[in-house]
Tab-separated table of C-alpha atoms in Angstrom:
chain	number	residue	atom	x	y	z
A	1	UNK	CA	9.063	-23.754	-7.072
A	2	UNK	CA	9.399	-24.411	-3.350
A	3	UNK	CA	6.418	-25.729	-1.421
A	4	UNK	CA	4.915	-22.917	0.603
A	5	UNK	CA	4.650	-23.051	4.397
A	6	UNK	CA	2.526	-19.946	4.818
A	7	UNK	CA	-0.588	-18.660	3.101
A	8	UNK	CA	0.623	-16.290	0.353
A	9	UNK	CA	-2.057	-13.823	1.398
A	10	UNK	CA	-2.524	-13.839	5.187
A	11	UNK	CA	0.874	-15.455	5.958
A	12	UNK	CA	-0.958	-17.871	8.258
A	13	UNK	CA	1.113	-20.959	9.045
A	14	UNK	CA	0.353	-24.400	7.615
A	15	UNK	CA	-0.885	-23.556	4.116
A	16	UNK	CA	0.750	-24.340	0.777
A	17	UNK	CA	-1.682	-22.111	-1.133
A	18	UNK	CA	-4.349	-19.527	-0.298
A	19	UNK	CA	-6.086	-20.296	2.985
A	20	UNK	CA	-9.913	-20.390	3.206
A	21	UNK	CA	-9.839	-17.024	4.997
A	22	UNK	CA	-7.786	-15.514	2.184
A	23	UNK	CA	-9.987	-17.033	-0.538
A	24	UNK	CA	-13.072	-15.571	1.107
A	25	UNK	CA	-11.684	-12.038	1.046
A	26	UNK	CA	-9.902	-12.197	-2.305
A	27	UNK	CA	-11.951	-14.557	-4.450
A	28	UNK	CA	-15.406	-14.822	-2.826
A	29	UNK	CA	-14.445	-18.255	-1.510
A	30	UNK	CA	-13.432	-19.738	-4.864
A	31	UNK	CA	-10.409	-22.064	-4.976
A	32	UNK	CA	-7.820	-20.123	-6.932
A	33	UNK	CA	-4.224	-21.236	-7.422
A	34	UNK	CA	-1.373	-19.009	-6.319
A	35	UNK	CA	0.424	-19.967	-9.542
A	36	UNK	CA	-0.591	-18.039	-12.657
A	37	UNK	CA	-0.945	-19.917	-15.923
A	38	UNK	CA	1.193	-17.460	-17.888
A	39	UNK	CA	4.769	-16.218	-17.853
A	40	UNK	CA	6.294	-13.166	-16.243
A	41	UNK	CA	6.353	-10.067	-18.493
A	42	UNK	CA	10.097	-9.791	-17.867
A	43	UNK	CA	10.876	-11.306	-21.241
A	44	UNK	CA	10.146	-10.859	-24.918
A	45	UNK	CA	8.039	-13.830	-25.991
A	46	UNK	CA	4.618	-13.334	-27.544
A	47	UNK	CA	2.764	-14.101	-24.317
A	48	UNK	CA	4.720	-11.404	-22.522
A	49	UNK	CA	4.040	-8.895	-25.263
A	50	UNK	CA	0.330	-9.579	-24.855
A	51	UNK	CA	0.689	-8.902	-21.120
A	52	UNK	CA	2.487	-5.615	-21.759
A	53	UNK	CA	-0.403	-4.537	-24.012
A	54	UNK	CA	-2.686	-4.700	-20.984
A	55	UNK	CA	-0.370	-2.719	-18.684
A	56	UNK	CA	-1.753	0.582	-19.910
A	57	UNK	CA	-5.283	-0.344	-18.992
A	58	UNK	CA	-4.644	0.417	-15.352
A	59	UNK	CA	-1.632	2.690	-15.068
A	60	UNK	CA	2.111	2.889	-15.217
A	61	UNK	CA	3.090	4.577	-11.971
A	62	UNK	CA	6.751	5.424	-11.647
A	63	UNK	CA	8.766	2.321	-12.424
A	64	UNK	CA	6.242	-0.297	-11.314
A	65	UNK	CA	3.950	-1.641	-14.071
A	66	UNK	CA	0.415	-2.763	-13.329
A	67	UNK	CA	-1.994	-4.882	-15.327
A	68	UNK	CA	-5.598	-5.966	-14.930
A	69	UNK	CA	-6.778	-9.543	-14.326
A	70	UNK	CA	-10.105	-11.252	-13.744
A	71	UNK	CA	-11.330	-14.693	-12.686
A	72	UNK	CA	-12.674	-16.955	-15.412
A	73	UNK	CA	-15.321	-19.650	-14.912
A	74	UNK	CA	-12.568	-22.206	-14.196
A	75	UNK	CA	-11.196	-20.169	-11.268
A	76	UNK	CA	-8.132	-19.055	-13.205
A	77	UNK	CA	-6.742	-15.547	-13.002
A	78	UNK	CA	-6.575	-14.442	-16.620
A	79	UNK	CA	-5.944	-11.329	-18.668
A	80	UNK	CA	-9.160	-9.559	-19.649
A	81	UNK	CA	-10.313	-9.567	-23.246
A	82	UNK	CA	-10.817	-6.300	-25.067
A	83	UNK	CA	-13.663	-4.417	-23.400
A	84	UNK	CA	-13.754	-6.575	-20.250
A	85	UNK	CA	-13.331	-4.889	-16.874
A	86	UNK	CA	-10.647	-6.282	-14.597
A	87	UNK	CA	-11.328	-7.086	-10.947
A	88	UNK	CA	-7.687	-7.451	-9.874
A	89	UNK	CA	-4.465	-5.524	-10.328
A	90	UNK	CA	-1.270	-7.481	-10.883
A	91	UNK	CA	2.088	-5.857	-10.115
A	92	UNK	CA	5.175	-7.777	-11.255
A	93	UNK	CA	8.632	-6.849	-10.051
A	94	UNK	CA	9.725	-3.575	-11.694
A	95	UNK	CA	12.352	-3.522	-14.425
A	96	UNK	CA	14.067	-0.284	-13.364
A	97	UNK	CA	17.845	-0.650	-13.086
A	98	UNK	CA	17.908	2.089	-10.442
A	99	UNK	CA	15.981	0.126	-7.835
A	100	UNK	CA	17.672	-2.074	-5.247
A	101	UNK	CA	16.452	-5.626	-4.641
A	102	UNK	CA	13.654	-5.008	-7.138
A	103	UNK	CA	12.559	-8.664	-7.394
A	104	UNK	CA	11.391	-8.410	-3.774
A	105	UNK	CA	9.129	-5.383	-4.367
A	106	UNK	CA	6.007	-7.613	-4.512
A	107	UNK	CA	6.932	-9.285	-1.205
A	108	UNK	CA	7.615	-5.900	0.371
A	109	UNK	CA	4.268	-4.412	-0.625
A	110	UNK	CA	2.397	-7.546	0.411
A	111	UNK	CA	4.060	-7.622	3.833
A	112	UNK	CA	3.474	-3.918	4.439
A	113	UNK	CA	-0.206	-4.223	3.565
A	114	UNK	CA	-0.569	-7.242	5.861
A	115	UNK	CA	1.123	-5.403	8.729
A	116	UNK	CA	-1.296	-2.511	8.259
A	117	UNK	CA	-4.349	-4.763	8.427
A	118	UNK	CA	-3.373	-7.505	10.841
A	119	UNK	CA	-1.293	-5.558	13.363
A	120	UNK	CA	-2.801	-2.071	13.278
A	121	UNK	CA	-6.364	-2.619	12.039
A	122	UNK	CA	-6.010	-0.338	9.010
A	123	UNK	CA	-8.453	-1.123	6.212
A	124	UNK	CA	-6.519	-2.067	3.094
A	125	UNK	CA	-7.248	-3.396	-0.356
A	126	UNK	CA	-7.340	-7.224	-0.250
A	127	UNK	CA	-3.990	-8.513	-1.449
A	128	UNK	CA	-1.676	-11.490	-1.887
A	129	UNK	CA	1.470	-12.850	-3.465
A	130	UNK	CA	1.195	-14.981	-6.599
A	131	UNK	CA	3.753	-16.566	-8.902
A	132	UNK	CA	4.253	-16.688	-12.654
A	133	UNK	CA	4.881	-20.068	-14.299
A	134	UNK	CA	8.630	-19.474	-14.140
A	135	UNK	CA	8.481	-18.908	-10.380
A	136	UNK	CA	8.838	-15.125	-10.408
A	137	UNK	CA	6.873	-13.376	-7.710
A	138	UNK	CA	4.121	-10.790	-8.256
A	139	UNK	CA	1.767	-8.804	-6.052
A	140	UNK	CA	-1.970	-9.000	-6.655
A	141	UNK	CA	-4.705	-6.854	-5.144
A	142	UNK	CA	-8.469	-6.874	-5.496
A	143	UNK	CA	-9.929	-3.683	-6.903
A	144	UNK	CA	-12.135	-1.953	-4.343
A	145	UNK	CA	-13.520	0.433	-6.972
A	146	UNK	CA	-15.361	-2.372	-8.802
A	147	UNK	CA	-18.554	-4.009	-7.494
A	148	UNK	CA	-19.166	-7.750	-7.913
A	149	UNK	CA	-21.519	-7.001	-10.805
A	150	UNK	CA	-18.856	-4.946	-12.574
A	151	UNK	CA	-20.174	-1.521	-11.586
A	152	UNK	CA	-17.404	1.074	-11.356
A	153	UNK	CA	-17.585	3.232	-8.243
A	154	UNK	CA	-16.647	6.892	-8.276
A	155	UNK	CA	-13.102	7.365	-6.982
A	156	UNK	CA	-10.993	10.534	-6.875
A	157	UNK	CA	-7.423	10.786	-5.635
A	158	UNK	CA	-6.257	13.720	-3.541
A	159	UNK	CA	-4.329	15.342	-6.382
A	160	UNK	CA	-7.487	15.491	-8.453
A	161	UNK	CA	-9.610	16.709	-5.525
A	162	UNK	CA	-7.070	19.473	-4.897
A	163	UNK	CA	-7.201	20.457	-8.564
A	164	UNK	CA	-3.528	19.662	-9.088
A	165	UNK	CA	-1.897	18.384	-12.260
A	166	UNK	CA	1.409	18.727	-14.085
A	167	UNK	CA	-0.010	21.750	-15.894
A	168	UNK	CA	-0.593	23.810	-12.753
A	169	UNK	CA	1.469	22.023	-10.116
A	170	UNK	CA	4.696	21.184	-11.908
A	171	UNK	CA	6.276	17.854	-12.783
A	172	UNK	CA	6.389	16.859	-9.093
A	173	UNK	CA	2.814	17.974	-8.428
A	174	UNK	CA	2.070	14.791	-6.448
A	175	UNK	CA	4.796	15.661	-3.952
A	176	UNK	CA	5.509	19.388	-3.912
A	177	UNK	CA	2.275	21.257	-3.291
A	178	UNK	CA	0.477	20.052	-0.170
A	179	UNK	CA	1.211	18.811	3.331
A	180	UNK	CA	-0.589	15.981	5.095
A	181	UNK	CA	-2.306	18.635	7.217
A	182	UNK	CA	-3.778	20.079	4.030
A	183	UNK	CA	-4.749	16.587	2.868
A	184	UNK	CA	-6.898	16.255	5.984
A	185	UNK	CA	-8.716	19.403	4.886
A	186	UNK	CA	-9.659	17.619	1.656
A	187	UNK	CA	-11.327	14.909	3.737
A	188	UNK	CA	-13.100	17.544	5.810
A	189	UNK	CA	-14.372	19.284	2.657
A	190	UNK	CA	-15.768	16.185	0.942
A	191	UNK	CA	-16.662	13.633	3.640
A	192	UNK	CA	-19.707	14.058	5.862
A	193	UNK	CA	-18.317	11.638	8.466
A	194	UNK	CA	-15.012	13.451	8.296
A	195	UNK	CA	-13.994	12.909	11.937
A	196	UNK	CA	-14.031	9.128	11.420
A	197	UNK	CA	-12.069	9.271	8.181
A	198	UNK	CA	-9.557	11.829	9.444
A	199	UNK	CA	-8.739	9.393	12.244
A	200	UNK	CA	-8.249	6.641	9.631
A	201	UNK	CA	-6.036	9.017	7.651
A	202	UNK	CA	-3.997	9.833	10.760
A	203	UNK	CA	-3.364	6.120	11.357
A	204	UNK	CA	-2.146	5.639	7.785
A	205	UNK	CA	0.259	8.582	8.053
A	206	UNK	CA	1.790	7.256	11.276
A	207	UNK	CA	1.945	3.757	9.799
A	208	UNK	CA	3.742	5.041	6.684
A	209	UNK	CA	6.332	6.672	8.922
A	210	UNK	CA	6.699	3.481	10.957
A	211	UNK	CA	7.241	1.316	7.858
A	212	UNK	CA	9.549	3.782	6.056
A	213	UNK	CA	7.148	4.481	3.187
A	214	UNK	CA	8.328	7.721	1.609
A	215	UNK	CA	6.134	7.410	-1.500
A	216	UNK	CA	2.754	8.207	0.074
A	217	UNK	CA	2.026	10.987	-2.410
A	218	UNK	CA	-1.289	12.655	-3.297
A	219	UNK	CA	-2.354	9.993	-5.786
A	220	UNK	CA	-1.920	7.267	-3.171
A	221	UNK	CA	-4.882	8.579	-1.177
A	222	UNK	CA	-8.419	8.555	-2.523
A	223	UNK	CA	-12.032	9.169	-1.665
A	224	UNK	CA	-14.580	6.694	-2.991
A	225	UNK	CA	-18.355	6.757	-3.401
A	226	UNK	CA	-19.760	3.226	-3.303
A	227	UNK	CA	-23.282	4.247	-4.304
A	228	UNK	CA	-24.272	5.571	-0.886
A	229	UNK	CA	-24.381	9.180	-2.089
A	230	UNK	CA	-21.340	10.106	-0.031
A	231	UNK	CA	-17.599	9.947	-0.291
A	232	UNK	CA	-15.473	8.077	2.229
A	233	UNK	CA	-11.733	7.564	2.556
A	234	UNK	CA	-10.764	4.632	0.344
A	235	UNK	CA	-8.959	1.607	1.797
A	236	UNK	CA	-5.196	2.061	2.010
A	237	UNK	CA	-3.210	0.926	-1.021
A	238	UNK	CA	0.350	1.077	-2.406
A	239	UNK	CA	1.864	0.704	1.070
A	240	UNK	CA	5.525	-0.302	0.799
A	241	UNK	CA	8.795	0.128	2.679
A	242	UNK	CA	10.634	2.226	0.098
A	243	UNK	CA	13.827	2.228	2.165
A	244	UNK	CA	14.563	-1.302	0.936
A	245	UNK	CA	14.648	-0.249	-2.725
A	246	UNK	CA	15.599	3.417	-3.109
A	247	UNK	CA	19.132	4.788	-3.023
A	248	UNK	CA	18.023	8.187	-1.711
A	249	UNK	CA	15.648	8.206	1.214
A	250	UNK	CA	13.218	10.776	2.562
A	251	UNK	CA	11.103	10.820	5.687
A	252	UNK	CA	7.849	11.895	4.064
A	253	UNK	CA	6.732	11.747	0.447
A	254	UNK	CA	5.250	15.235	0.539
A	255	UNK	CA	7.865	17.981	0.499
A	256	UNK	CA	6.076	19.902	3.231
A	257	UNK	CA	5.783	16.847	5.460
A	258	UNK	CA	3.102	16.967	8.133
A	259	UNK	CA	2.503	20.717	8.350
A	260	UNK	CA	1.248	23.355	5.932
A	261	UNK	CA	4.229	25.605	6.606
A	262	UNK	CA	6.619	22.727	5.972
A	263	UNK	CA	9.165	20.939	8.152
A	264	UNK	CA	12.942	21.110	8.302
A	265	UNK	CA	15.233	18.276	9.325
A	266	UNK	CA	18.929	17.989	10.068
A	267	UNK	CA	21.438	15.544	11.509
A	268	UNK	CA	20.193	16.474	14.957
A	269	UNK	CA	16.512	17.077	14.142
A	270	UNK	CA	14.409	14.131	13.009
A	271	UNK	CA	10.743	13.288	13.426
A	272	UNK	CA	9.610	12.846	17.000
A	273	UNK	CA	6.467	11.741	18.767
A	274	UNK	CA	5.562	15.360	19.495
A	275	UNK	CA	5.359	16.040	15.745
A	276	UNK	CA	2.586	13.486	15.344
A	277	UNK	CA	0.860	14.766	18.488
A	278	UNK	CA	0.873	18.254	16.967
A	279	UNK	CA	-0.268	16.882	13.616
A	280	UNK	CA	-3.207	15.079	15.217
A	281	UNK	CA	-4.222	18.229	17.080
A	282	UNK	CA	-4.038	20.357	13.942
A	283	UNK	CA	-6.267	18.033	11.919
A	284	UNK	CA	-8.945	18.140	14.603
A	285	UNK	CA	-8.459	15.000	16.674
A	286	UNK	CA	-8.961	14.951	20.433
A	287	UNK	CA	-5.599	15.111	22.218
A	288	UNK	CA	-6.345	12.072	24.407
A	289	UNK	CA	-7.294	10.095	21.303
A	290	UNK	CA	-4.074	11.114	19.575
A	291	UNK	CA	-2.004	9.946	22.544
A	292	UNK	CA	-3.888	6.644	22.577
A	293	UNK	CA	-3.336	6.099	18.851
A	294	UNK	CA	0.372	6.903	18.921
A	295	UNK	CA	0.810	4.639	21.943
A	296	UNK	CA	-0.438	1.726	19.820
A	297	UNK	CA	2.213	2.405	17.185
A	298	UNK	CA	4.906	2.889	19.829
A	299	UNK	CA	4.156	-0.403	21.594
A	300	UNK	CA	6.387	-3.378	20.648
A	301	UNK	CA	4.461	-5.791	18.427
A	302	UNK	CA	5.735	-9.373	18.448
A	303	UNK	CA	3.210	-10.350	15.775
A	304	UNK	CA	4.750	-7.762	13.445
A	305	UNK	CA	8.077	-9.554	13.707
A	306	UNK	CA	6.321	-12.872	13.091
A	307	UNK	CA	4.770	-11.572	9.869
A	308	UNK	CA	8.089	-10.121	8.733
A	309	UNK	CA	9.781	-13.482	9.301
A	310	UNK	CA	7.015	-15.320	7.417
A	311	UNK	CA	7.108	-12.917	4.483
A	312	UNK	CA	8.540	-13.627	1.031
A	313	UNK	CA	11.432	-11.218	1.498
A	314	UNK	CA	15.009	-12.500	1.532
A	315	UNK	CA	16.551	-13.118	4.948
A	316	UNK	CA	18.657	-9.977	4.593
A	317	UNK	CA	15.647	-7.815	3.720
A	318	UNK	CA	13.636	-9.297	6.586
A	319	UNK	CA	16.388	-8.154	8.933
A	320	UNK	CA	16.594	-4.718	7.291
A	321	UNK	CA	12.818	-4.321	7.403
A	322	UNK	CA	12.652	-5.211	11.098
A	323	UNK	CA	15.567	-2.985	12.079
A	324	UNK	CA	14.109	0.079	10.360
A	325	UNK	CA	10.609	-0.662	11.649
A	326	UNK	CA	11.774	-1.108	15.234
A	327	UNK	CA	13.960	2.004	15.121
A	328	UNK	CA	11.047	4.140	13.925
A	329	UNK	CA	8.780	2.610	16.566
A	330	UNK	CA	11.180	3.663	19.306
A	331	UNK	CA	11.111	7.264	18.089
A	332	UNK	CA	7.388	7.276	18.920
A	333	UNK	CA	7.820	6.156	22.524
């Protein structure tokens, strides 16, 4: 495995493992290696079969498996024993033959999450890149629904809050029933400080557009109650530039797009700044605030390009990521 030049969490220069700042956020300051002490699940040995057994503990969303991990008393990330609650989610590269450049999915998600936090100030789940013993890359994120003492917080995704399931919403219920405008109404219905969280939601929607994430469906937004007797918008998670991996691209994950009545696009009609200005107005944000927020996303960000260049993507994907990102940014000017 090559010696690292950048922190595999923050992408800060001059680190060959997790930086102190990264360790503080991810591991409560503990010195944890970025190299896991077990193999990738992309094989058929007994260790891998044990890993696959744990995949179902978290979820199997689409084509990307997830498994739970926790820290042992020797600062190793290990698979939980039966009955133990994980504190981390590990996402190896997917196995799906239909995905392009699938081995770089972990690097893509990690970069996108870092851009959200470091460039645009969006609260995200703490995250990093790690490596299996054979050098394969994986994405790891700290669970924000678990307290340090193991308490599980109440968390509900937007599909559940809207009362949608396959039974009443169809096989594509996560995508086909609501618009992002209607998602904001969910926040308004359940969150007392709804104005604050609707603004956070607005930023995530614009960011997803900017980074070509067309998989921001209803289950990728949640409200969480951390024991304060109120629900708040959960930190952003599952942010990824899907354009790098999917053969067929969309602009928005939700079929209706931004507005409850839906949106129509053509070769001469794409998304424009005025669409997000209208979206912000409809979900109750002050027009001056909306202009200010969109201006931040429309402004060239040299640090964004720095993070892209420091990421664990291939050189080709770094170029593709930047080109798509910069093109979308210009549409917001």
